[in-house]
mmCIF file of N, CA, C and O in Angstrom:
data_model
loop_
_atom_site.group_PDB
_atom_site.id
_atom_site.type_symbol
_atom_site.label_atom_id
_atom_site.label_comp_id
_atom_site.label_asym_id
_atom_site.label_seq_id
_atom_site.Cartn_x
_atom_site.Cartn_y
_atom_site.Cartn_z
ATOM 1 N N UNK A 242 8.789 -6.214 13.472
ATOM 2 C CA UNK A 242 8.765 -5.188 12.640
ATOM 3 C C UNK A 242 9.729 -4.071 12.455
ATOM 4 O O UNK A 242 9.924 -3.261 13.346
ATOM 5 N N UNK A 243 9.760 -3.569 11.102
ATOM 6 C CA UNK A 243 10.665 -2.562 10.680
ATOM 7 C C UNK A 243 10.274 -1.082 11.209
ATOM 8 O O UNK A 243 9.060 -0.939 10.918
ATOM 9 N N UNK A 244 11.011 -0.119 11.294
ATOM 10 C CA UNK A 244 10.314 1.242 11.281
ATOM 11 C C UNK A 244 9.648 1.776 9.833
ATOM 12 O O UNK A 244 8.939 2.523 10.196
ATOM 13 N N UNK A 245 10.261 1.233 8.944
ATOM 14 C CA UNK A 245 9.781 1.408 7.394
ATOM 15 C C UNK A 245 8.217 0.980 7.621
ATOM 16 O O UNK A 245 7.349 1.789 7.290
ATOM 17 N N UNK A 246 8.105 -0.171 8.083
ATOM 18 C CA UNK A 246 6.564 -0.558 8.079
ATOM 19 C C UNK A 246 5.532 0.308 9.131
ATOM 20 O O UNK A 246 4.742 0.727 8.800
ATOM 21 N N UNK A 247 6.329 0.454 10.325
ATOM 22 C CA UNK A 247 5.701 1.365 11.238
ATOM 23 C C UNK A 247 5.295 2.478 10.377
ATOM 24 O O UNK A 247 3.908 3.044 10.722
ATOM 25 N N UNK A 248 5.906 3.407 9.809
ATOM 26 C CA UNK A 248 5.854 4.673 9.342
ATOM 27 C C UNK A 248 5.129 4.592 8.315
ATOM 28 O O UNK A 248 4.247 5.428 7.944
ATOM 29 N N UNK A 249 4.943 3.479 7.645
ATOM 30 C CA UNK A 249 4.012 3.208 6.352
ATOM 31 C C UNK A 249 2.686 3.119 6.999
ATOM 32 O O UNK A 249 1.715 3.414 6.462
ATOM 33 N N UNK A 250 2.532 2.359 8.237
ATOM 34 C CA UNK A 250 1.308 1.833 8.488
ATOM 35 C C UNK A 250 0.472 3.529 9.174
ATOM 36 O O UNK A 250 -0.491 3.478 8.838
ATOM 37 N N UNK A 251 1.370 4.136 9.391
ATOM 38 C CA UNK A 251 0.715 5.347 10.206
ATOM 39 C C UNK A 251 0.064 6.404 8.694
ATOM 40 O O UNK A 251 -0.775 7.046 9.064
ATOM 41 N N UNK A 252 1.037 6.372 7.741
ATOM 42 C CA UNK A 252 0.979 7.388 6.773
ATOM 43 C C UNK A 252 -0.431 6.689 6.215
ATOM 44 O O UNK A 252 -1.482 7.664 5.797
ATOM 45 N N UNK A 253 -0.691 5.292 5.912
ATOM 46 C CA UNK A 253 -1.590 4.506 5.233
ATOM 47 C C UNK A 253 -2.949 5.040 6.105
ATOM 48 O O UNK A 253 -4.168 5.109 5.460
ATOM 49 N N UNK A 254 -2.794 5.120 7.359
ATOM 50 C CA UNK A 254 -4.004 5.386 8.091
ATOM 51 C C UNK A 254 -4.340 6.444 8.143
ATOM 52 O O UNK A 254 -5.753 6.882 8.019
ATOM 53 N N UNK A 255 -3.372 7.577 7.873
ATOM 54 C CA UNK A 255 -3.920 8.927 7.603
ATOM 55 C C UNK A 255 -4.636 8.914 6.224
ATOM 56 O O UNK A 255 -5.606 9.836 6.245
ATOM 57 N N UNK A 256 -4.126 8.380 5.101
ATOM 58 C CA UNK A 256 -4.907 8.286 3.800
ATOM 59 C C UNK A 256 -6.210 7.545 3.931
ATOM 60 O O UNK A 256 -7.090 7.798 3.110
ATOM 61 N N UNK A 257 -6.630 6.311 4.576
ATOM 62 C CA UNK A 257 -7.594 5.562 4.766
ATOM 63 C C UNK A 257 -8.078 5.812 6.134
ATOM 64 O O UNK A 257 -8.015 4.402 6.844
ATOM 65 N N UNK A 258 -8.641 6.730 6.955
ATOM 66 C CA UNK A 258 -9.210 6.886 8.048
ATOM 67 C C UNK A 258 -10.001 6.082 8.330
ATOM 68 O O UNK A 258 -10.326 5.377 9.876
ATOM 69 N N UNK A 259 -10.935 5.519 7.799
ATOM 70 C CA UNK A 259 -11.971 4.528 7.604
ATOM 71 C C UNK A 259 -11.449 3.191 7.398
ATOM 72 O O UNK A 259 -12.688 1.974 6.958
ATOM 73 N N UNK A 260 -10.335 2.665 6.942
ATOM 74 C CA UNK A 260 -10.239 1.521 6.437
ATOM 75 C C UNK A 260 -10.236 1.502 5.085
ATOM 76 O O UNK A 260 -10.329 2.530 4.345
ATOM 77 N N UNK A 261 -10.555 0.168 4.577
ATOM 78 C CA UNK A 261 -10.946 -0.099 2.885
ATOM 79 C C UNK A 261 -11.731 -0.942 2.999
ATOM 80 O O UNK A 261 -11.970 -1.928 3.592
ATOM 81 N N UNK A 262 -12.943 -0.798 1.868
ATOM 82 C CA UNK A 262 -13.995 -1.693 2.097
ATOM 83 C C UNK A 262 -13.639 -2.982 1.538
ATOM 84 O O UNK A 262 -14.348 -3.822 1.971
ATOM 85 N N UNK A 263 -12.671 -3.295 1.152
ATOM 86 C CA UNK A 263 -12.270 -4.584 0.614
ATOM 87 C C UNK A 263 -11.108 -5.109 1.233
ATOM 88 O O UNK A 263 -10.657 -4.265 2.344
ATOM 89 N N UNK A 264 -9.996 -5.822 0.758
ATOM 90 C CA UNK A 264 -8.689 -6.519 1.705
ATOM 91 C C UNK A 264 -7.848 -6.067 0.476
ATOM 92 O O UNK A 264 -7.639 -6.792 -0.400
ATOM 93 N N UNK A 265 -6.675 -5.140 1.028
ATOM 94 C CA UNK A 265 -5.770 -4.858 0.415
ATOM 95 C C UNK A 265 -4.484 -5.226 0.933
ATOM 96 O O UNK A 265 -4.252 -4.971 2.115
ATOM 97 N N UNK A 266 -3.089 -5.704 0.515
ATOM 98 C CA UNK A 266 -2.107 -6.017 0.941
ATOM 99 C C UNK A 266 -1.003 -4.979 0.444
ATOM 100 O O UNK A 266 -0.697 -4.763 -1.118
ATOM 101 N N UNK A 267 -0.293 -4.210 0.995
ATOM 102 C CA UNK A 267 0.831 -3.478 0.528
ATOM 103 C C UNK A 267 2.082 -4.341 0.677
ATOM 104 O O UNK A 267 2.394 -4.332 1.879
ATOM 105 N N UNK A 268 2.884 -4.757 -0.488
ATOM 106 C CA UNK A 268 4.241 -5.385 0.028
ATOM 107 C C UNK A 268 5.125 -4.270 -0.383
ATOM 108 O O UNK A 268 5.394 -3.813 -1.364
ATOM 109 N N UNK A 269 6.129 -4.288 1.109
ATOM 110 C CA UNK A 269 7.162 -3.249 0.621
ATOM 111 C C UNK A 269 8.432 -4.336 0.402
ATOM 112 O O UNK A 269 8.824 -5.032 1.800
ATOM 113 N N UNK A 270 9.038 -4.221 -0.566
ATOM 114 C CA UNK A 270 10.207 -5.186 -0.797
ATOM 115 C C UNK A 270 11.166 -4.883 0.241
ATOM 116 O O UNK A 270 11.523 -3.754 0.676
ATOM 117 N N UNK A 271 11.523 -6.299 0.660
ATOM 118 C CA UNK A 271 12.840 -6.222 2.056
ATOM 119 C C UNK A 271 12.426 -5.505 3.154
ATOM 120 O O UNK A 271 13.248 -5.576 3.945
ATOM 121 N N UNK A 272 11.314 -5.285 3.374
ATOM 122 C CA UNK A 272 10.809 -4.840 4.553
ATOM 123 C C UNK A 272 9.627 -5.503 5.394
ATOM 124 O O UNK A 272 9.660 -5.463 6.588
ATOM 125 N N UNK A 273 8.468 -5.863 4.473
ATOM 126 C CA UNK A 273 7.429 -6.592 4.832
ATOM 127 C C UNK A 273 5.884 -5.965 4.403
ATOM 128 O O UNK A 273 6.189 -5.783 3.245
ATOM 129 N N UNK A 274 4.952 -6.510 5.201
ATOM 130 C CA UNK A 274 3.622 -5.929 4.268
ATOM 131 C C UNK A 274 2.665 -5.318 5.421
ATOM 132 O O UNK A 274 2.834 -5.483 6.646
ATOM 133 N N UNK A 275 1.859 -4.744 4.837
ATOM 134 C CA UNK A 275 0.554 -4.025 5.432
ATOM 135 C C UNK A 275 -0.555 -4.525 4.623
ATOM 136 O O UNK A 275 -0.634 -4.548 3.612
ATOM 137 N N UNK A 276 -1.448 -4.679 5.942
ATOM 138 C CA UNK A 276 -3.020 -4.999 5.376
ATOM 139 C C UNK A 276 -3.568 -3.580 5.652
ATOM 140 O O UNK A 276 -3.798 -3.094 6.638
ATOM 141 N N UNK A 277 -4.755 -3.471 4.984
ATOM 142 C CA UNK A 277 -5.793 -2.318 4.804
ATOM 143 C C UNK A 277 -7.246 -3.154 4.631
ATOM 144 O O UNK A 277 -7.409 -3.960 3.466
ATOM 145 N N UNK A 278 -8.266 -3.234 5.464
ATOM 146 C CA UNK A 278 -9.260 -3.495 5.191
ATOM 147 C C UNK A 278 -10.554 -2.865 6.088
ATOM 148 O O UNK A 278 -10.129 -1.676 6.382
ATOM 149 N N UNK A 279 -11.928 -3.449 6.336
ATOM 150 C CA UNK A 279 -12.738 -2.761 6.965
ATOM 151 C C UNK A 279 -12.437 -2.512 8.500
ATOM 152 O O UNK A 279 -12.930 -1.737 9.034
ATOM 153 N N UNK A 280 -11.312 -3.201 9.034
ATOM 154 C CA UNK A 280 -10.922 -2.968 10.280
ATOM 155 C C UNK A 280 -10.185 -1.827 10.225
ATOM 156 O O UNK A 280 -9.406 -1.475 11.549
ATOM 157 N N UNK A 281 -9.572 -1.370 9.356
ATOM 158 C CA UNK A 281 -8.381 -0.502 9.250
ATOM 159 C C UNK A 281 -6.889 -0.751 8.854
ATOM 160 O O UNK A 281 -7.184 -1.687 7.822
ATOM 161 N N UNK A 282 -5.843 -0.168 9.049
ATOM 162 C CA UNK A 282 -4.570 -0.455 8.575
ATOM 163 C C UNK A 282 -3.812 -0.874 9.492
ATOM 164 O O UNK A 282 -3.545 -0.693 10.711
ATOM 165 N N UNK A 283 -3.002 -2.112 9.076
ATOM 166 C CA UNK A 283 -1.963 -2.590 10.254
ATOM 167 C C UNK A 283 -0.928 -3.491 9.536
ATOM 168 O O UNK A 283 -1.407 -4.020 8.343
ATOM 169 N N UNK A 284 0.350 -3.820 10.197
ATOM 170 C CA UNK A 284 1.186 -4.719 9.785
ATOM 171 C C UNK A 284 0.872 -6.091 9.487
ATOM 172 O O UNK A 284 -0.184 -6.421 10.484
ATOM 173 N N UNK A 285 0.947 -6.659 8.434
ATOM 174 C CA UNK A 285 0.371 -7.897 8.617
ATOM 175 C C UNK A 285 0.724 -8.574 7.067
ATOM 176 O O UNK A 285 0.929 -7.705 6.321
ATOM 177 N N UNK A 286 0.338 -10.066 7.231
ATOM 178 C CA UNK A 286 0.426 -10.754 5.838
ATOM 179 C C UNK A 286 -0.953 -11.783 5.409
ATOM 180 O O UNK A 286 -0.480 -12.695 4.812
ATOM 181 N N UNK A 287 -1.637 -10.982 5.837
ATOM 182 C CA UNK A 287 -2.836 -11.879 5.214
ATOM 183 C C UNK A 287 -3.341 -11.931 3.979
ATOM 184 O O UNK A 287 -2.794 -11.183 2.868
ATOM 185 N N UNK A 288 -4.201 -12.853 3.588
ATOM 186 C CA UNK A 288 -4.369 -12.864 1.935
ATOM 187 C C UNK A 288 -5.438 -11.783 1.984
ATOM 188 O O UNK A 288 -6.150 -11.232 2.600
ATOM 189 N N UNK A 289 -5.128 -11.371 0.488
ATOM 190 C CA UNK A 289 -6.148 -9.939 0.062
ATOM 191 C C UNK A 289 -6.452 -10.090 -1.245
ATOM 192 O O UNK A 289 -6.236 -11.179 -2.263
ATOM 193 N N UNK A 290 -7.408 -9.199 -1.475
ATOM 194 C CA UNK A 290 -8.147 -9.366 -2.674
ATOM 195 C C UNK A 290 -7.271 -8.696 -3.985
ATOM 196 O O UNK A 290 -7.298 -8.991 -5.187
ATOM 197 N N UNK A 291 -6.595 -7.720 -3.429
ATOM 198 C CA UNK A 291 -5.390 -7.171 -4.326
ATOM 199 C C UNK A 291 -4.295 -7.001 -3.301
ATOM 200 O O UNK A 291 -4.197 -6.637 -2.611
ATOM 201 N N UNK A 292 -2.843 -7.043 -4.146
ATOM 202 C CA UNK A 292 -1.839 -6.900 -3.371
ATOM 203 C C UNK A 292 -0.840 -6.056 -4.327
ATOM 204 O O UNK A 292 -0.736 -6.318 -5.652
ATOM 205 N N UNK A 293 -0.331 -4.871 -4.087
ATOM 206 C CA UNK A 293 0.562 -3.725 -4.271
ATOM 207 C C UNK A 293 1.905 -4.218 -4.009
ATOM 208 O O UNK A 293 1.996 -4.071 -2.715
ATOM 209 N N UNK A 294 2.960 -4.257 -4.777
ATOM 210 C CA UNK A 294 4.271 -4.313 -4.492
ATOM 211 C C UNK A 294 4.932 -3.194 -5.046
ATOM 212 O O UNK A 294 5.145 -2.904 -6.326
ATOM 213 N N UNK A 295 6.055 -2.668 -4.106
ATOM 214 C CA UNK A 295 7.023 -1.861 -4.816
ATOM 215 C C UNK A 295 7.871 -1.680 -3.664
ATOM 216 O O UNK A 295 7.956 -2.294 -2.455
ATOM 217 N N UNK A 296 9.157 -1.185 -4.277
ATOM 218 C CA UNK A 296 10.360 -0.954 -3.331
ATOM 219 C C UNK A 296 10.147 0.076 -2.344
ATOM 220 O O UNK A 296 8.838 0.792 -2.529
ATOM 221 N N UNK A 297 10.571 0.128 -1.143
ATOM 222 C CA UNK A 297 10.661 1.291 -0.323
ATOM 223 C C UNK A 297 10.490 2.666 -0.846
ATOM 224 O O UNK A 297 9.723 3.374 -0.342
ATOM 225 N N UNK A 298 11.426 2.942 -1.656
ATOM 226 C CA UNK A 298 11.552 4.744 -2.064
ATOM 227 C C UNK A 298 9.989 4.541 -2.807
ATOM 228 O O UNK A 298 9.457 5.731 -2.780
ATOM 229 N N UNK A 299 9.371 3.582 -3.541
ATOM 230 C CA UNK A 299 8.521 3.825 -4.349
ATOM 231 C C UNK A 299 6.915 4.405 -3.361
ATOM 232 O O UNK A 299 6.257 5.248 -3.636
ATOM 233 N N UNK A 300 6.846 3.305 -2.588
ATOM 234 C CA UNK A 300 5.821 3.543 -1.654
ATOM 235 C C UNK A 300 6.044 4.488 -0.745
ATOM 236 O O UNK A 300 5.124 5.489 -0.469
ATOM 237 N N UNK A 301 7.140 5.122 -0.304
ATOM 238 C CA UNK A 301 7.037 6.366 0.549
ATOM 239 C C UNK A 301 6.856 7.702 -0.712
ATOM 240 O O UNK A 301 6.296 8.450 -0.496
ATOM 241 N N UNK A 302 7.144 7.502 -1.719
ATOM 242 C CA UNK A 302 6.763 8.550 -2.795
ATOM 243 C C UNK A 302 5.293 8.734 -2.940
ATOM 244 O O UNK A 302 4.841 9.710 -3.141
ATOM 245 N N UNK A 303 4.858 7.402 -2.989
ATOM 246 C CA UNK A 303 3.348 7.318 -2.921
ATOM 247 C C UNK A 303 2.703 8.047 -1.601
ATOM 248 O O UNK A 303 1.464 8.721 -1.816
ATOM 249 N N UNK A 304 3.270 7.807 -0.671
ATOM 250 C CA UNK A 304 2.405 8.100 0.544
ATOM 251 C C UNK A 304 2.779 9.492 0.644
ATOM 252 O O UNK A 304 1.972 10.285 1.410
ATOM 253 N N UNK A 305 3.849 10.279 0.323
ATOM 254 C CA UNK A 305 4.047 11.605 0.729
ATOM 255 C C UNK A 305 3.664 12.448 -0.638
ATOM 256 O O UNK A 305 3.824 13.657 -0.730
ATOM 257 N N UNK A 306 3.304 11.793 -1.731
ATOM 258 C CA UNK A 306 2.308 12.553 -2.867
ATOM 259 C C UNK A 306 3.418 12.850 -3.829
ATOM 260 O O UNK A 306 3.286 13.618 -4.666
ATOM 261 N N UNK A 307 4.663 12.420 -3.544
ATOM 262 C CA UNK A 307 5.717 12.884 -4.832
ATOM 263 C C UNK A 307 5.785 11.755 -6.054
ATOM 264 O O UNK A 307 6.192 11.998 -7.069
ATOM 265 N N UNK A 308 5.067 10.418 -5.669
ATOM 266 C CA UNK A 308 4.987 9.650 -6.902
ATOM 267 C C UNK A 308 3.440 9.342 -6.779
ATOM 268 O O UNK A 308 2.803 9.179 -6.164
ATOM 269 N N UNK A 309 3.296 9.206 -8.321
ATOM 270 C CA UNK A 309 1.606 9.156 -8.820
ATOM 271 C C UNK A 309 1.833 7.473 -8.626
ATOM 272 O O UNK A 309 2.229 7.209 -9.351
ATOM 273 N N UNK A 310 0.235 7.042 -7.879
ATOM 274 C CA UNK A 310 0.672 5.380 -8.116
ATOM 275 C C UNK A 310 0.345 4.852 -9.368
ATOM 276 O O UNK A 310 0.976 4.003 -9.959
ATOM 277 N N UNK A 311 -0.532 5.729 -10.534
ATOM 278 C CA UNK A 311 -0.723 5.421 -11.713
ATOM 279 C C UNK A 311 0.577 5.232 -12.816
ATOM 280 O O UNK A 311 1.043 4.430 -13.263
ATOM 281 N N UNK A 312 1.282 6.546 -12.312
ATOM 282 C CA UNK A 312 2.598 6.552 -13.146
ATOM 283 C C UNK A 312 3.630 5.372 -12.755
ATOM 284 O O UNK A 312 4.221 4.722 -13.468
ATOM 285 N N UNK A 313 3.710 5.126 -11.319
ATOM 286 C CA UNK A 313 4.410 3.926 -11.091
ATOM 287 C C UNK A 313 4.256 2.709 -11.440
ATOM 288 O O UNK A 313 5.249 1.738 -11.863
ATOM 289 N N UNK A 314 2.925 2.511 -11.230
ATOM 290 C CA UNK A 314 2.252 1.138 -12.208
ATOM 291 C C UNK A 314 2.643 1.319 -13.680
ATOM 292 O O UNK A 314 3.338 0.204 -14.106
ATOM 293 N N UNK A 315 2.338 2.320 -14.345
ATOM 294 C CA UNK A 315 2.766 2.244 -15.922
ATOM 295 C C UNK A 315 4.289 1.850 -16.078
ATOM 296 O O UNK A 315 4.549 1.562 -16.915
ATOM 297 N N UNK A 316 5.234 2.694 -15.211
ATOM 298 C CA UNK A 316 6.431 2.631 -15.377
ATOM 299 C C UNK A 316 6.827 1.173 -14.712
ATOM 300 O O UNK A 316 8.388 1.137 -14.832
ATOM 301 N N UNK A 317 6.372 0.565 -14.074
ATOM 302 C CA UNK A 317 6.654 -0.993 -13.765
ATOM 303 C C UNK A 317 7.570 -0.770 -12.166
ATOM 304 O O UNK A 317 7.756 -1.585 -11.818
ATOM 305 N N UNK A 318 7.346 0.144 -11.440
ATOM 306 C CA UNK A 318 7.644 0.565 -10.467
ATOM 307 C C UNK A 318 6.868 -0.369 -9.059
ATOM 308 O O UNK A 318 7.371 -0.324 -8.120
ATOM 309 N N UNK A 319 5.709 -0.375 -9.754
ATOM 310 C CA UNK A 319 4.624 -0.843 -8.536
ATOM 311 C C UNK A 319 3.987 -2.074 -9.737
ATOM 312 O O UNK A 319 3.307 -1.779 -10.455
ATOM 313 N N UNK A 320 3.564 -3.088 -8.922
ATOM 314 C CA UNK A 320 3.006 -4.247 -9.411
ATOM 315 C C UNK A 320 1.780 -4.413 -8.796
ATOM 316 O O UNK A 320 1.685 -4.310 -7.586
ATOM 317 N N UNK A 321 0.726 -4.964 -9.531
ATOM 318 C CA UNK A 321 -0.583 -5.238 -8.780
ATOM 319 C C UNK A 321 -1.022 -6.816 -9.217
ATOM 320 O O UNK A 321 -0.894 -7.039 -10.134
ATOM 321 N N UNK A 322 -1.588 -7.384 -8.068
ATOM 322 C CA UNK A 322 -1.765 -8.532 -8.152
ATOM 323 C C UNK A 322 -3.319 -8.832 -7.691
ATOM 324 O O UNK A 322 -3.398 -8.553 -6.807
ATOM 325 N N UNK A 323 -4.049 -9.258 -8.447
ATOM 326 C CA UNK A 323 -5.449 -9.192 -8.036
ATOM 327 C C UNK A 323 -6.539 -8.321 -8.851
ATOM 328 O O UNK A 323 -6.078 -7.838 -9.958
ATOM 329 N N UNK A 324 -7.348 -7.972 -7.934
ATOM 330 C CA UNK A 324 -8.216 -6.846 -8.740
ATOM 331 C C UNK A 324 -7.950 -5.370 -9.199
ATOM 332 O O UNK A 324 -7.344 -4.697 -8.285
ATOM 333 N N UNK A 325 -7.750 -5.093 -10.419
ATOM 334 C CA UNK A 325 -7.053 -4.129 -10.792
ATOM 335 C C UNK A 325 -8.306 -2.997 -10.296
ATOM 336 O O UNK A 325 -7.972 -1.611 -10.137
ATOM 337 N N UNK A 326 -9.530 -3.155 -10.253
ATOM 338 C CA UNK A 326 -10.682 -2.155 -9.682
ATOM 339 C C UNK A 326 -10.217 -1.673 -8.526
ATOM 340 O O UNK A 326 -10.234 -0.687 -8.085
ATOM 341 N N UNK A 327 -9.594 -2.605 -7.386
ATOM 342 C CA UNK A 327 -9.618 -2.193 -6.171
ATOM 343 C C UNK A 327 -8.415 -1.491 -6.288
ATOM 344 O O UNK A 327 -7.959 -0.306 -5.446
ATOM 345 N N UNK A 328 -7.230 -1.855 -6.979
ATOM 346 C CA UNK A 328 -6.080 -1.186 -7.210
ATOM 347 C C UNK A 328 -6.284 0.202 -7.442
ATOM 348 O O UNK A 328 -5.752 1.133 -7.056
ATOM 349 N N UNK A 329 -7.153 0.396 -8.329
ATOM 350 C CA UNK A 329 -7.634 1.935 -8.723
ATOM 351 C C UNK A 329 -8.071 2.844 -7.545
ATOM 352 O O UNK A 329 -7.726 3.841 -7.438
ATOM 353 N N UNK A 330 -9.107 2.109 -6.793
ATOM 354 C CA UNK A 330 -9.535 2.918 -5.837
ATOM 355 C C UNK A 330 -8.498 3.073 -4.641
ATOM 356 O O UNK A 330 -8.575 4.381 -4.338
ATOM 357 N N UNK A 331 -7.501 2.351 -4.664
ATOM 358 C CA UNK A 331 -6.355 2.320 -3.639
ATOM 359 C C UNK A 331 -5.570 3.520 -4.065
ATOM 360 O O UNK A 331 -5.085 4.809 -3.411
ATOM 361 N N UNK A 332 -5.443 3.596 -5.744
ATOM 362 C CA UNK A 332 -4.328 4.680 -6.141
ATOM 363 C C UNK A 332 -4.994 6.105 -6.060
ATOM 364 O O UNK A 332 -4.529 7.039 -5.578
ATOM 365 N N UNK A 333 -6.542 6.182 -6.050
ATOM 366 C CA UNK A 333 -7.186 7.614 -5.885
ATOM 367 C C UNK A 333 -6.916 8.011 -4.427
ATOM 368 O O UNK A 333 -6.912 9.160 -4.365
ATOM 369 N N UNK A 334 -7.146 6.734 -3.589
ATOM 370 C CA UNK A 334 -7.216 7.278 -1.978
ATOM 371 C C UNK A 334 -5.642 8.050 -1.743
ATOM 372 O O UNK A 334 -5.427 8.531 -0.886
ATOM 373 N N UNK A 335 -4.528 7.305 -2.112
ATOM 374 C CA UNK A 335 -3.272 7.330 -2.028
ATOM 375 C C UNK A 335 -2.908 8.718 -2.918
ATOM 376 O O UNK A 335 -2.173 9.462 -2.464
ATOM 377 N N UNK A 336 -3.579 9.215 -3.953
ATOM 378 C CA UNK A 336 -2.991 10.386 -4.673
ATOM 379 C C UNK A 336 -3.295 11.893 -4.114
ATOM 380 O O UNK A 336 -4.180 11.789 -3.348
#
């Protein structure tokens, strides 16, 4: 597992301390993926109801508050596959 994924898991745990009511996957291009579900946040590549994909810079910006998730999506830096409603819930949690 990469150091980028380890740090992203820690940051997501802080933003989603009780996990996520559904199953979401965050794919960081060229690094790996993270799962958030009712059991918490962990590195993994499980199936998910929503998949958010971006490069490392975009994810880091979203996690540290420098990049608005909605703006990243609208500009094409963040792609969403699956439930847009769940993606919006995650965007609110990350903002």
